[in-house]
mmCIF file of N, CA and C in Angstrom:
data_model
loop_
_atom_site.group_PDB
_atom_site.id
_atom_site.type_symbol
_atom_site.label_atom_id
_atom_site.label_comp_id
_atom_site.label_asym_id
_atom_site.label_seq_id
_atom_site.Cartn_x
_atom_site.Cartn_y
_atom_site.Cartn_z
ATOM 1 N N MET Q 1 -62.493 -3.644 9.034
ATOM 2 C CA MET Q 1 -62.390 -5.013 8.351
ATOM 3 C C MET Q 1 -63.346 -5.019 7.240
ATOM 4 N N VAL Q 2 -63.212 -5.285 5.995
ATOM 5 C CA VAL Q 2 -63.677 -5.447 4.787
ATOM 6 C C VAL Q 2 -64.426 -6.822 4.726
ATOM 7 N N ILE Q 3 -65.720 -6.806 4.438
ATOM 8 C CA ILE Q 3 -66.530 -7.921 4.326
ATOM 9 C C ILE Q 3 -66.002 -8.614 2.722
ATOM 10 N N PRO Q 4 -65.851 -9.499 2.393
ATOM 11 C CA PRO Q 4 -65.422 -10.071 1.141
ATOM 12 C C PRO Q 4 -66.690 -10.105 0.435
ATOM 13 N N ASP Q 5 -66.770 -9.833 -1.119
ATOM 14 C CA ASP Q 5 -68.032 -9.913 -1.971
ATOM 15 C C ASP Q 5 -68.550 -11.398 -2.021
ATOM 16 N N GLN Q 6 -67.589 -12.383 -1.863
ATOM 17 C CA GLN Q 6 -67.924 -14.019 -1.841
ATOM 18 C C GLN Q 6 -68.774 -14.335 -0.854
ATOM 19 N N LYS Q 7 -68.932 -13.585 0.265
ATOM 20 C CA LYS Q 7 -70.006 -14.173 1.281
ATOM 21 C C LYS Q 7 -71.263 -13.768 0.917
ATOM 22 N N ASN Q 8 -72.146 -14.585 0.996
ATOM 23 C CA ASN Q 8 -73.654 -14.328 0.926
ATOM 24 C C ASN Q 8 -74.227 -13.855 2.204
ATOM 25 N N ILE Q 9 -74.686 -13.089 2.569
ATOM 26 C CA ILE Q 9 -74.899 -12.410 3.770
ATOM 27 C C ILE Q 9 -76.531 -12.020 3.967
ATOM 28 N N LEU Q 10 -77.149 -12.631 4.918
ATOM 29 C CA LEU Q 10 -78.561 -12.262 5.040
ATOM 30 C C LEU Q 10 -78.572 -11.134 6.318
ATOM 31 N N LEU Q 11 -78.880 -9.951 5.944
ATOM 32 C CA LEU Q 11 -78.992 -9.050 7.065
ATOM 33 C C LEU Q 11 -80.501 -8.892 7.485
ATOM 34 N N TYR Q 12 -80.918 -9.074 8.634
ATOM 35 C CA TYR Q 12 -82.212 -9.107 9.346
ATOM 36 C C TYR Q 12 -82.168 -8.502 10.687
ATOM 37 N N ASP Q 13 -83.673 -8.096 11.255
ATOM 38 C CA ASP Q 13 -83.788 -7.435 12.368
ATOM 39 C C ASP Q 13 -83.780 -8.227 13.539
ATOM 40 N N GLY Q 14 -82.612 -8.316 14.371
ATOM 41 C CA GLY Q 14 -82.611 -9.374 15.346
ATOM 42 C C GLY Q 14 -83.587 -9.320 16.632
ATOM 43 N N CYS Q 15 -83.937 -7.980 16.783
ATOM 44 C CA CYS Q 15 -85.259 -7.747 17.549
ATOM 45 C C CYS Q 15 -86.358 -8.132 17.330
ATOM 46 N N CYS Q 16 -86.630 -8.654 16.062
ATOM 47 C CA CYS Q 16 -88.241 -8.824 15.575
ATOM 48 C C CYS Q 16 -88.211 -10.483 15.723
ATOM 49 N N LYS Q 17 -89.315 -11.030 16.568
ATOM 50 C CA LYS Q 17 -89.553 -12.249 16.517
ATOM 51 C C LYS Q 17 -90.040 -13.023 15.272
ATOM 52 N N LEU Q 18 -90.574 -12.467 14.381
ATOM 53 C CA LEU Q 18 -90.957 -12.821 13.087
ATOM 54 C C LEU Q 18 -89.583 -13.033 12.183
ATOM 55 N N CYS Q 19 -88.663 -12.057 12.279
ATOM 56 C CA CYS Q 19 -87.470 -12.205 11.564
ATOM 57 C C CYS Q 19 -86.516 -13.118 12.018
ATOM 58 N N SER Q 20 -86.530 -13.441 13.552
ATOM 59 C CA SER Q 20 -85.396 -14.314 14.117
ATOM 60 C C SER Q 20 -86.232 -15.694 13.464
ATOM 61 N N SER Q 21 -87.300 -15.962 13.533
ATOM 62 C CA SER Q 21 -88.025 -17.132 13.410
ATOM 63 C C SER Q 21 -87.872 -17.640 11.975
ATOM 64 N N ALA Q 22 -87.816 -16.561 11.016
ATOM 65 C CA ALA Q 22 -87.632 -16.907 9.454
ATOM 66 C C ALA Q 22 -86.338 -17.102 9.181
ATOM 67 N N VAL Q 23 -85.163 -16.680 9.978
ATOM 68 C CA VAL Q 23 -83.764 -17.125 9.956
ATOM 69 C C VAL Q 23 -83.724 -18.498 10.141
ATOM 70 N N GLN Q 24 -84.200 -18.853 11.446
ATOM 71 C CA GLN Q 24 -84.315 -20.135 12.002
ATOM 72 C C GLN Q 24 -84.811 -21.158 10.692
ATOM 73 N N TRP Q 25 -85.878 -20.776 10.163
ATOM 74 C CA TRP Q 25 -86.672 -21.637 9.318
ATOM 75 C C TRP Q 25 -85.813 -21.666 7.988
ATOM 76 N N VAL Q 26 -85.074 -20.711 7.562
ATOM 77 C CA VAL Q 26 -84.163 -20.630 6.354
ATOM 78 C C VAL Q 26 -83.042 -21.553 6.788
ATOM 79 N N GLN Q 27 -82.463 -21.470 8.051
ATOM 80 C CA GLN Q 27 -81.531 -22.466 8.449
ATOM 81 C C GLN Q 27 -81.766 -23.836 8.141
ATOM 82 N N LYS Q 28 -83.157 -23.964 8.690
ATOM 83 C CA LYS Q 28 -83.366 -25.247 8.519
ATOM 84 C C LYS Q 28 -83.754 -26.011 7.225
ATOM 85 N N TYR Q 29 -84.160 -25.280 6.234
ATOM 86 C CA TYR Q 29 -84.552 -25.665 5.008
ATOM 87 C C TYR Q 29 -83.511 -25.216 3.827
ATOM 88 N N GLN Q 30 -82.562 -24.759 4.033
ATOM 89 C CA GLN Q 30 -81.600 -24.463 2.879
ATOM 90 C C GLN Q 30 -80.743 -25.530 2.557
ATOM 91 N N LYS Q 31 -80.549 -25.687 1.181
ATOM 92 C CA LYS Q 31 -80.100 -26.942 0.632
ATOM 93 C C LYS Q 31 -78.703 -27.345 1.156
ATOM 94 N N LYS Q 32 -77.692 -26.211 1.419
ATOM 95 C CA LYS Q 32 -76.668 -26.243 2.075
ATOM 96 C C LYS Q 32 -76.058 -25.042 2.558
ATOM 97 N N PRO Q 33 -75.380 -25.054 3.660
ATOM 98 C CA PRO Q 33 -74.938 -23.625 4.291
ATOM 99 C C PRO Q 33 -74.411 -22.925 3.085
ATOM 100 N N PHE Q 34 -75.389 -21.670 2.594
ATOM 101 C CA PHE Q 34 -74.814 -20.721 1.836
ATOM 102 C C PHE Q 34 -74.847 -19.462 2.177
ATOM 103 N N VAL Q 35 -75.504 -19.146 3.254
ATOM 104 C CA VAL Q 35 -75.383 -17.692 3.606
ATOM 105 C C VAL Q 35 -75.114 -17.674 5.209
ATOM 106 N N GLU Q 36 -74.562 -16.308 5.292
ATOM 107 C CA GLU Q 36 -74.286 -16.165 6.822
ATOM 108 C C GLU Q 36 -75.466 -15.068 7.250
ATOM 109 N N PHE Q 37 -75.856 -15.193 8.441
ATOM 110 C CA PHE Q 37 -76.969 -14.457 8.972
ATOM 111 C C PHE Q 37 -76.398 -13.537 10.062
ATOM 112 N N VAL Q 38 -76.604 -12.241 9.630
ATOM 113 C CA VAL Q 38 -76.108 -11.108 10.513
ATOM 114 C C VAL Q 38 -77.312 -10.156 10.870
ATOM 115 N N SER Q 39 -77.434 -9.995 12.134
ATOM 116 C CA SER Q 39 -78.309 -9.080 12.603
ATOM 117 C C SER Q 39 -77.840 -7.514 12.231
ATOM 118 N N MET Q 40 -78.623 -6.836 11.997
ATOM 119 C CA MET Q 40 -78.672 -5.569 11.780
ATOM 120 C C MET Q 40 -77.962 -4.802 12.696
ATOM 121 N N GLN Q 41 -78.430 -5.245 13.971
ATOM 122 C CA GLN Q 41 -78.078 -4.461 15.361
ATOM 123 C C GLN Q 41 -76.653 -4.817 15.705
ATOM 124 N N THR Q 42 -75.903 -5.826 15.032
ATOM 125 C CA THR Q 42 -74.506 -6.046 15.563
ATOM 126 C C THR Q 42 -73.386 -5.428 15.022
ATOM 127 N N ALA Q 43 -72.299 -5.356 15.678
ATOM 128 C CA ALA Q 43 -71.131 -4.460 14.985
ATOM 129 C C ALA Q 43 -70.786 -5.178 13.586
ATOM 130 N N ILE Q 44 -71.075 -6.133 13.271
ATOM 131 C CA ILE Q 44 -70.549 -6.750 11.762
ATOM 132 C C ILE Q 44 -71.944 -6.083 10.765
ATOM 133 N N GLY Q 45 -73.165 -6.155 11.400
ATOM 134 C CA GLY Q 45 -74.221 -5.799 10.637
ATOM 135 C C GLY Q 45 -74.310 -4.414 10.332
ATOM 136 N N LYS Q 46 -73.750 -3.626 11.308
ATOM 137 C CA LYS Q 46 -73.665 -2.146 10.974
ATOM 138 C C LYS Q 46 -72.552 -1.973 10.044
ATOM 139 N N GLN Q 47 -71.399 -2.926 10.147
ATOM 140 C CA GLN Q 47 -70.311 -2.435 8.991
ATOM 141 C C GLN Q 47 -70.577 -2.982 7.843
ATOM 142 N N VAL Q 48 -71.488 -3.975 7.516
ATOM 143 C CA VAL Q 48 -71.926 -4.435 6.219
ATOM 144 C C VAL Q 48 -72.842 -3.277 5.775
ATOM 145 N N ILE Q 49 -73.674 -2.736 6.629
ATOM 146 C CA ILE Q 49 -74.815 -1.695 6.122
ATOM 147 C C ILE Q 49 -73.729 -0.649 5.640
ATOM 148 N N LEU Q 50 -72.950 -0.145 6.263
ATOM 149 C CA LEU Q 50 -71.912 0.965 6.051
ATOM 150 C C LEU Q 50 -71.080 0.880 4.462
ATOM 151 N N GLN Q 51 -70.477 -0.453 4.641
ATOM 152 C CA GLN Q 51 -69.657 -0.799 3.546
ATOM 153 C C GLN Q 51 -70.341 -0.894 2.225
ATOM 154 N N ARG Q 52 -71.696 -1.550 2.415
ATOM 155 C CA ARG Q 52 -72.239 -1.635 1.181
ATOM 156 C C ARG Q 52 -73.285 -0.156 0.737
ATOM 157 N N GLY Q 53 -73.191 0.483 1.727
ATOM 158 C CA GLY Q 53 -74.054 1.638 1.501
ATOM 159 C C GLY Q 53 -75.329 1.861 1.223
ATOM 160 N N ILE Q 54 -75.860 0.859 2.265
ATOM 161 C CA ILE Q 54 -77.338 0.480 2.435
ATOM 162 C C ILE Q 54 -77.955 1.451 3.311
ATOM 163 N N ASN Q 55 -79.122 1.966 2.910
ATOM 164 C CA ASN Q 55 -79.928 3.005 3.507
ATOM 165 C C ASN Q 55 -80.413 2.482 4.858
ATOM 166 N N THR Q 56 -79.756 3.362 5.948
ATOM 167 C CA THR Q 56 -79.794 2.489 7.414
ATOM 168 C C THR Q 56 -81.408 3.134 7.915
ATOM 169 N N ALA Q 57 -81.934 4.123 7.066
ATOM 170 C CA ALA Q 57 -83.421 4.383 7.542
ATOM 171 C C ALA Q 57 -84.335 3.219 6.985
ATOM 172 N N ASP Q 58 -83.822 2.302 6.566
ATOM 173 C CA ASP Q 58 -84.702 1.048 6.062
ATOM 174 C C ASP Q 58 -84.508 -0.144 6.900
ATOM 175 N N LYS Q 59 -84.768 0.251 8.053
ATOM 176 C CA LYS Q 59 -84.598 -1.043 9.066
ATOM 177 C C LYS Q 59 -85.846 -1.939 8.993
ATOM 178 N N ASP Q 60 -86.841 -1.633 8.365
ATOM 179 C CA ASP Q 60 -87.949 -2.547 8.340
ATOM 180 C C ASP Q 60 -87.683 -3.432 6.825
ATOM 181 N N THR Q 61 -86.551 -3.511 6.343
ATOM 182 C CA THR Q 61 -86.261 -4.081 5.153
ATOM 183 C C THR Q 61 -85.086 -5.559 5.536
ATOM 184 N N VAL Q 62 -85.641 -6.553 5.102
ATOM 185 C CA VAL Q 62 -84.460 -7.357 4.890
ATOM 186 C C VAL Q 62 -83.609 -7.433 3.769
ATOM 187 N N VAL Q 63 -82.288 -7.621 4.037
ATOM 188 C CA VAL Q 63 -81.303 -7.229 2.810
ATOM 189 C C VAL Q 63 -80.642 -8.784 2.683
ATOM 190 N N PHE Q 64 -80.516 -9.119 1.204
ATOM 191 C CA PHE Q 64 -79.852 -10.310 0.976
ATOM 192 C C PHE Q 64 -78.388 -10.011 0.222
ATOM 193 N N ILE Q 65 -77.225 -10.314 0.294
ATOM 194 C CA ILE Q 65 -76.081 -9.767 -0.449
ATOM 195 C C ILE Q 65 -75.681 -11.089 -1.045
ATOM 196 N N LEU Q 66 -75.836 -11.310 -2.395
ATOM 197 C CA LEU Q 66 -75.650 -12.789 -3.131
ATOM 198 C C LEU Q 66 -74.635 -12.178 -3.987
ATOM 199 N N ASN Q 67 -73.220 -12.700 -4.041
ATOM 200 C CA ASN Q 67 -72.024 -12.593 -4.861
ATOM 201 C C ASN Q 67 -71.867 -10.912 -4.987
ATOM 202 N N GLY Q 68 -71.878 -10.272 -3.862
ATOM 203 C CA GLY Q 68 -71.790 -8.814 -3.761
ATOM 204 C C GLY Q 68 -72.922 -7.973 -4.337
ATOM 205 N N GLN Q 69 -73.920 -8.658 -4.706
ATOM 206 C CA GLN Q 69 -75.187 -7.798 -5.497
ATOM 207 C C GLN Q 69 -76.180 -7.955 -4.127
ATOM 208 N N VAL Q 70 -76.609 -6.526 -3.903
ATOM 209 C CA VAL Q 70 -77.819 -6.411 -2.813
ATOM 210 C C VAL Q 70 -79.196 -6.347 -3.310
ATOM 211 N N TYR Q 71 -79.918 -7.230 -2.705
ATOM 212 C CA TYR Q 71 -81.407 -7.570 -2.965
ATOM 213 C C TYR Q 71 -82.114 -7.136 -1.570
ATOM 214 N N LYS Q 72 -83.165 -6.328 -1.763
ATOM 215 C CA LYS Q 72 -83.716 -5.891 -0.576
ATOM 216 C C LYS Q 72 -85.474 -6.380 -0.777
ATOM 217 N N LYS Q 73 -86.346 -6.392 0.384
ATOM 218 C CA LYS Q 73 -87.545 -6.660 0.325
ATOM 219 C C LYS Q 73 -87.878 -8.214 -0.071
ATOM 220 N N SER Q 74 -89.021 -7.997 -1.132
ATOM 221 C CA SER Q 74 -89.362 -9.293 -1.550
ATOM 222 C C SER Q 74 -88.430 -9.964 -2.504
ATOM 223 N N LYS Q 75 -87.554 -8.928 -3.355
ATOM 224 C CA LYS Q 75 -86.598 -9.529 -4.148
ATOM 225 C C LYS Q 75 -85.822 -10.502 -3.232
ATOM 226 N N ALA Q 76 -85.125 -10.018 -2.095
ATOM 227 C CA ALA Q 76 -84.305 -10.577 -1.264
ATOM 228 C C ALA Q 76 -84.931 -12.216 -0.791
ATOM 229 N N VAL Q 77 -86.407 -12.036 -0.408
ATOM 230 C CA VAL Q 77 -86.948 -13.168 0.010
ATOM 231 C C VAL Q 77 -87.140 -14.281 -1.110
ATOM 232 N N PHE Q 78 -87.276 -13.879 -2.604
ATOM 233 C CA PHE Q 78 -87.442 -14.620 -3.596
ATOM 234 C C PHE Q 78 -85.880 -15.204 -3.966
ATOM 235 N N LYS Q 79 -85.022 -14.535 -3.746
ATOM 236 C CA LYS Q 79 -83.449 -14.897 -3.962
ATOM 237 C C LYS Q 79 -83.131 -15.975 -2.812
ATOM 238 N N VAL Q 80 -83.575 -15.770 -1.576
ATOM 239 C CA VAL Q 80 -83.301 -16.639 -0.740
ATOM 240 C C VAL Q 80 -84.017 -18.030 -0.923
ATOM 241 N N ALA Q 81 -85.407 -17.968 -1.384
ATOM 242 C CA ALA Q 81 -86.231 -19.028 -1.358
ATOM 243 C C ALA Q 81 -85.532 -19.894 -2.612
ATOM 244 N N SER Q 82 -84.965 -19.339 -3.430
ATOM 245 C CA SER Q 82 -84.334 -20.229 -4.552
ATOM 246 C C SER Q 82 -83.047 -21.176 -4.141
ATOM 247 N N PHE Q 83 -82.621 -20.998 -2.840
ATOM 248 C CA PHE Q 83 -81.580 -21.760 -2.398
ATOM 249 C C PHE Q 83 -82.306 -22.795 -1.273
ATOM 250 N N LEU Q 84 -83.454 -22.796 -1.147
ATOM 251 C CA LEU Q 84 -84.307 -23.782 -0.068
ATOM 252 C C LEU Q 84 -84.653 -25.133 -0.550
ATOM 253 N N LYS Q 85 -84.597 -26.040 0.168
ATOM 254 C CA LYS Q 85 -84.942 -27.301 -0.335
ATOM 255 C C LYS Q 85 -86.359 -27.301 -0.925
ATOM 256 N N PRO Q 86 -86.909 -28.250 -1.850
ATOM 257 C CA PRO Q 86 -88.067 -28.359 -2.021
ATOM 258 C C PRO Q 86 -88.819 -29.155 -0.772
ATOM 259 N N PRO Q 87 -90.023 -28.742 -0.395
ATOM 260 C CA PRO Q 87 -91.020 -28.115 -1.282
ATOM 261 C C PRO Q 87 -90.830 -26.520 -0.680
ATOM 262 N N MET Q 88 -90.090 -26.236 0.072
ATOM 263 C CA MET Q 88 -89.906 -25.018 0.573
ATOM 264 C C MET Q 88 -89.762 -23.766 -0.516
ATOM 265 N N SER Q 89 -89.024 -24.284 -1.468
ATOM 266 C CA SER Q 89 -88.384 -23.621 -2.745
ATOM 267 C C SER Q 89 -89.542 -22.906 -3.506
ATOM 268 N N PHE Q 90 -90.466 -23.541 -3.139
ATOM 269 C CA PHE Q 90 -92.001 -22.825 -3.954
ATOM 270 C C PHE Q 90 -92.277 -21.468 -3.874
ATOM 271 N N LEU Q 91 -91.508 -20.804 -2.975
ATOM 272 C CA LEU Q 91 -91.677 -19.535 -2.708
ATOM 273 C C LEU Q 91 -91.251 -18.537 -3.773
ATOM 274 N N ARG Q 92 -90.234 -19.023 -4.493
ATOM 275 C CA ARG Q 92 -89.622 -18.534 -5.671
ATOM 276 C C ARG Q 92 -90.354 -18.206 -6.717
ATOM 277 N N TYR Q 93 -91.369 -19.113 -6.899
ATOM 278 C CA TYR Q 93 -92.460 -18.879 -8.011
ATOM 279 C C TYR Q 93 -93.390 -17.872 -7.905
ATOM 280 N N PHE Q 94 -93.345 -17.247 -6.646
ATOM 281 C CA PHE Q 94 -94.315 -15.843 -6.636
ATOM 282 C C PHE Q 94 -93.369 -14.776 -7.067
ATOM 283 N N SER Q 95 -92.295 -14.785 -7.511
ATOM 284 C CA SER Q 95 -91.346 -13.680 -7.915
ATOM 285 C C SER Q 95 -91.943 -13.291 -9.644
ATOM 286 N N PHE Q 96 -93.008 -14.031 -9.941
ATOM 287 C CA PHE Q 96 -93.521 -13.582 -11.367
ATOM 288 C C PHE Q 96 -94.606 -12.157 -11.112
ATOM 289 N N LEU Q 97 -94.792 -12.211 -9.811
ATOM 290 C CA LEU Q 97 -95.855 -11.317 -9.503
ATOM 291 C C LEU Q 97 -95.143 -9.862 -9.746
ATOM 292 N N PRO Q 98 -95.955 -8.645 -9.877
ATOM 293 C CA PRO Q 98 -95.315 -7.612 -10.023
ATOM 294 C C PRO Q 98 -94.782 -7.109 -8.754
ATOM 295 N N LEU Q 99 -93.190 -6.550 -8.850
ATOM 296 C CA LEU Q 99 -92.567 -6.168 -7.692
ATOM 297 C C LEU Q 99 -93.228 -5.140 -6.985
ATOM 298 N N PHE Q 100 -93.711 -4.214 -7.585
ATOM 299 C CA PHE Q 100 -94.712 -3.311 -6.734
ATOM 300 C C PHE Q 100 -95.737 -3.932 -5.791
ATOM 301 N N PHE Q 101 -96.455 -4.722 -6.313
ATOM 302 C CA PHE Q 101 -97.341 -5.452 -5.416
ATOM 303 C C PHE Q 101 -96.687 -6.197 -4.348
ATOM 304 N N MET Q 102 -95.524 -7.051 -4.756
ATOM 305 C CA MET Q 102 -95.022 -7.814 -3.544
ATOM 306 C C MET Q 102 -94.497 -6.830 -2.585
ATOM 307 N N ASP Q 103 -93.664 -6.007 -2.995
ATOM 308 C CA ASP Q 103 -92.957 -5.100 -2.013
ATOM 309 C C ASP Q 103 -94.102 -4.285 -1.186
ATOM 310 N N PHE Q 104 -95.132 -3.925 -1.889
ATOM 311 C CA PHE Q 104 -96.199 -3.337 -0.944
ATOM 312 C C PHE Q 104 -96.649 -4.304 0.150
ATOM 313 N N LEU Q 105 -96.966 -5.575 -0.099
ATOM 314 C CA LEU Q 105 -97.451 -6.588 0.819
ATOM 315 C C LEU Q 105 -96.118 -6.760 1.907
ATOM 316 N N TYR Q 106 -94.941 -6.778 1.307
ATOM 317 C CA TYR Q 106 -93.689 -6.833 2.216
ATOM 318 C C TYR Q 106 -93.687 -5.755 3.253
ATOM 319 N N ASP Q 107 -93.906 -4.465 2.701
ATOM 320 C CA ASP Q 107 -94.049 -3.225 3.476
ATOM 321 C C ASP Q 107 -95.161 -3.348 4.585
ATOM 322 N N LEU Q 108 -96.270 -3.874 4.064
ATOM 323 C CA LEU Q 108 -97.318 -3.809 5.071
ATOM 324 C C LEU Q 108 -96.834 -4.736 6.058
ATOM 325 N N LEU Q 109 -96.520 -6.017 5.784
ATOM 326 C CA LEU Q 109 -96.155 -6.963 6.844
ATOM 327 C C LEU Q 109 -95.021 -6.430 7.910
ATOM 328 N N ALA Q 110 -94.007 -5.610 7.156
ATOM 329 C CA ALA Q 110 -92.804 -5.228 7.860
ATOM 330 C C ALA Q 110 -93.522 -3.940 8.827
ATOM 331 N N LYS Q 111 -94.321 -3.315 8.550
ATOM 332 C CA LYS Q 111 -95.061 -2.142 9.280
ATOM 333 C C LYS Q 111 -95.447 -2.549 10.630
ATOM 334 N N TYR Q 112 -96.199 -3.687 10.477
ATOM 335 C CA TYR Q 112 -96.960 -4.179 11.592
ATOM 336 C C TYR Q 112 -96.600 -5.459 12.215
ATOM 337 N N ARG Q 113 -95.410 -5.821 11.920
ATOM 338 C CA ARG Q 113 -94.526 -7.132 12.540
ATOM 339 C C ARG Q 113 -94.444 -7.203 13.988
ATOM 340 N N TYR Q 114 -93.924 -6.027 14.541
ATOM 341 C CA TYR Q 114 -93.788 -6.049 15.996
ATOM 342 C C TYR Q 114 -95.129 -6.233 16.853
ATOM 343 N N ARG Q 115 -96.338 -5.718 16.241
ATOM 344 C CA ARG Q 115 -97.476 -5.525 16.771
ATOM 345 C C ARG Q 115 -98.064 -7.244 16.690
ATOM 346 N N LEU Q 116 -97.680 -7.783 15.397
ATOM 347 C CA LEU Q 116 -98.450 -8.986 15.245
ATOM 348 C C LEU Q 116 -97.780 -10.091 15.857
ATOM 349 N N PHE Q 117 -96.449 -10.094 15.867
ATOM 350 C CA PHE Q 117 -95.505 -11.011 16.242
ATOM 351 C C PHE Q 117 -94.553 -10.805 17.510
ATOM 352 N N GLY Q 118 -94.483 -9.562 17.870
ATOM 353 C CA GLY Q 118 -93.696 -9.270 18.761
ATOM 354 C C GLY Q 118 -92.328 -8.704 18.918
ATOM 355 N N ARG Q 119 -91.734 -8.255 19.974
ATOM 356 C CA ARG Q 119 -90.241 -7.708 19.698
ATOM 357 C C ARG Q 119 -89.588 -8.178 20.854
ATOM 358 N N LYS Q 120 -88.312 -8.705 20.670
ATOM 359 C CA LYS Q 120 -87.450 -9.166 21.843
ATOM 360 C C LYS Q 120 -86.602 -8.099 22.239
ATOM 361 N N GLU Q 121 -86.597 -8.212 23.629
ATOM 362 C CA GLU Q 121 -85.625 -7.057 24.317
ATOM 363 C C GLU Q 121 -84.284 -7.002 23.755
ATOM 364 N N VAL Q 122 -83.804 -8.308 23.538
ATOM 365 C CA VAL Q 122 -82.445 -8.696 23.233
ATOM 366 C C VAL Q 122 -82.257 -9.424 21.899
ATOM 367 N N CYS Q 123 -81.371 -8.869 21.100
ATOM 368 C CA CYS Q 123 -81.352 -9.380 19.594
ATOM 369 C C CYS Q 123 -80.808 -10.725 19.895
ATOM 370 N N VAL Q 124 -81.408 -11.557 19.099
ATOM 371 C CA VAL Q 124 -81.000 -13.138 19.181
ATOM 372 C C VAL Q 124 -80.263 -13.531 18.102
ATOM 373 N N LEU Q 125 -78.996 -14.184 18.012
ATOM 374 C CA LEU Q 125 -78.134 -14.433 17.017
ATOM 375 C C LEU Q 125 -78.835 -15.873 16.363
ATOM 376 N N PRO Q 126 -78.659 -16.332 15.265
ATOM 377 C CA PRO Q 126 -79.053 -17.611 14.757
ATOM 378 C C PRO Q 126 -78.081 -18.768 15.444
ATOM 379 N N GLU Q 127 -78.480 -19.794 15.824
ATOM 380 C CA GLU Q 127 -78.005 -20.775 16.453
ATOM 381 C C GLU Q 127 -76.435 -21.191 15.991
ATOM 382 N N LYS Q 128 -76.464 -21.309 14.434
ATOM 383 C CA LYS Q 128 -75.274 -21.842 13.850
ATOM 384 C C LYS Q 128 -74.536 -20.442 13.681
#
C-alpha cells in the first residue's frame, strides 16, 4: 500500500505518554482536521517510515509529513503549530530561534521523556 503525498501525517511514539498527550492536544486545537496521526509502532507507521526513507534509528523524533515534505524535531513542531487555533498557534513564533538550539532542546526532552512522563505498555492510538 502506497501512502499518497497529499496526506499530512504526524508520526509519533505511541508508547510515550508525553507524545500521546501532545497528539490529543493537537487534535483538540487544530483549526480543522488537517493531519492523520500515526504511531510509529503500527504497521502503517512502519510502512510510512519505509516509504519515506526515514531513519528508523531516530525513534526519539516526531515526524510531520506535509504535502510530501518531511519535517523532523522542532521543525515538525513549528509546522504543526501553524495549523493550530489561536492562541495555541503562538508556538510557531519560536521558529525564529536558531534551529540547532531548538533541536538541542527537543533532543534533551526526547532523551528524558520516558523518565519524566512515563511510558505506556500498549501503544495508544488517537481517539479520532
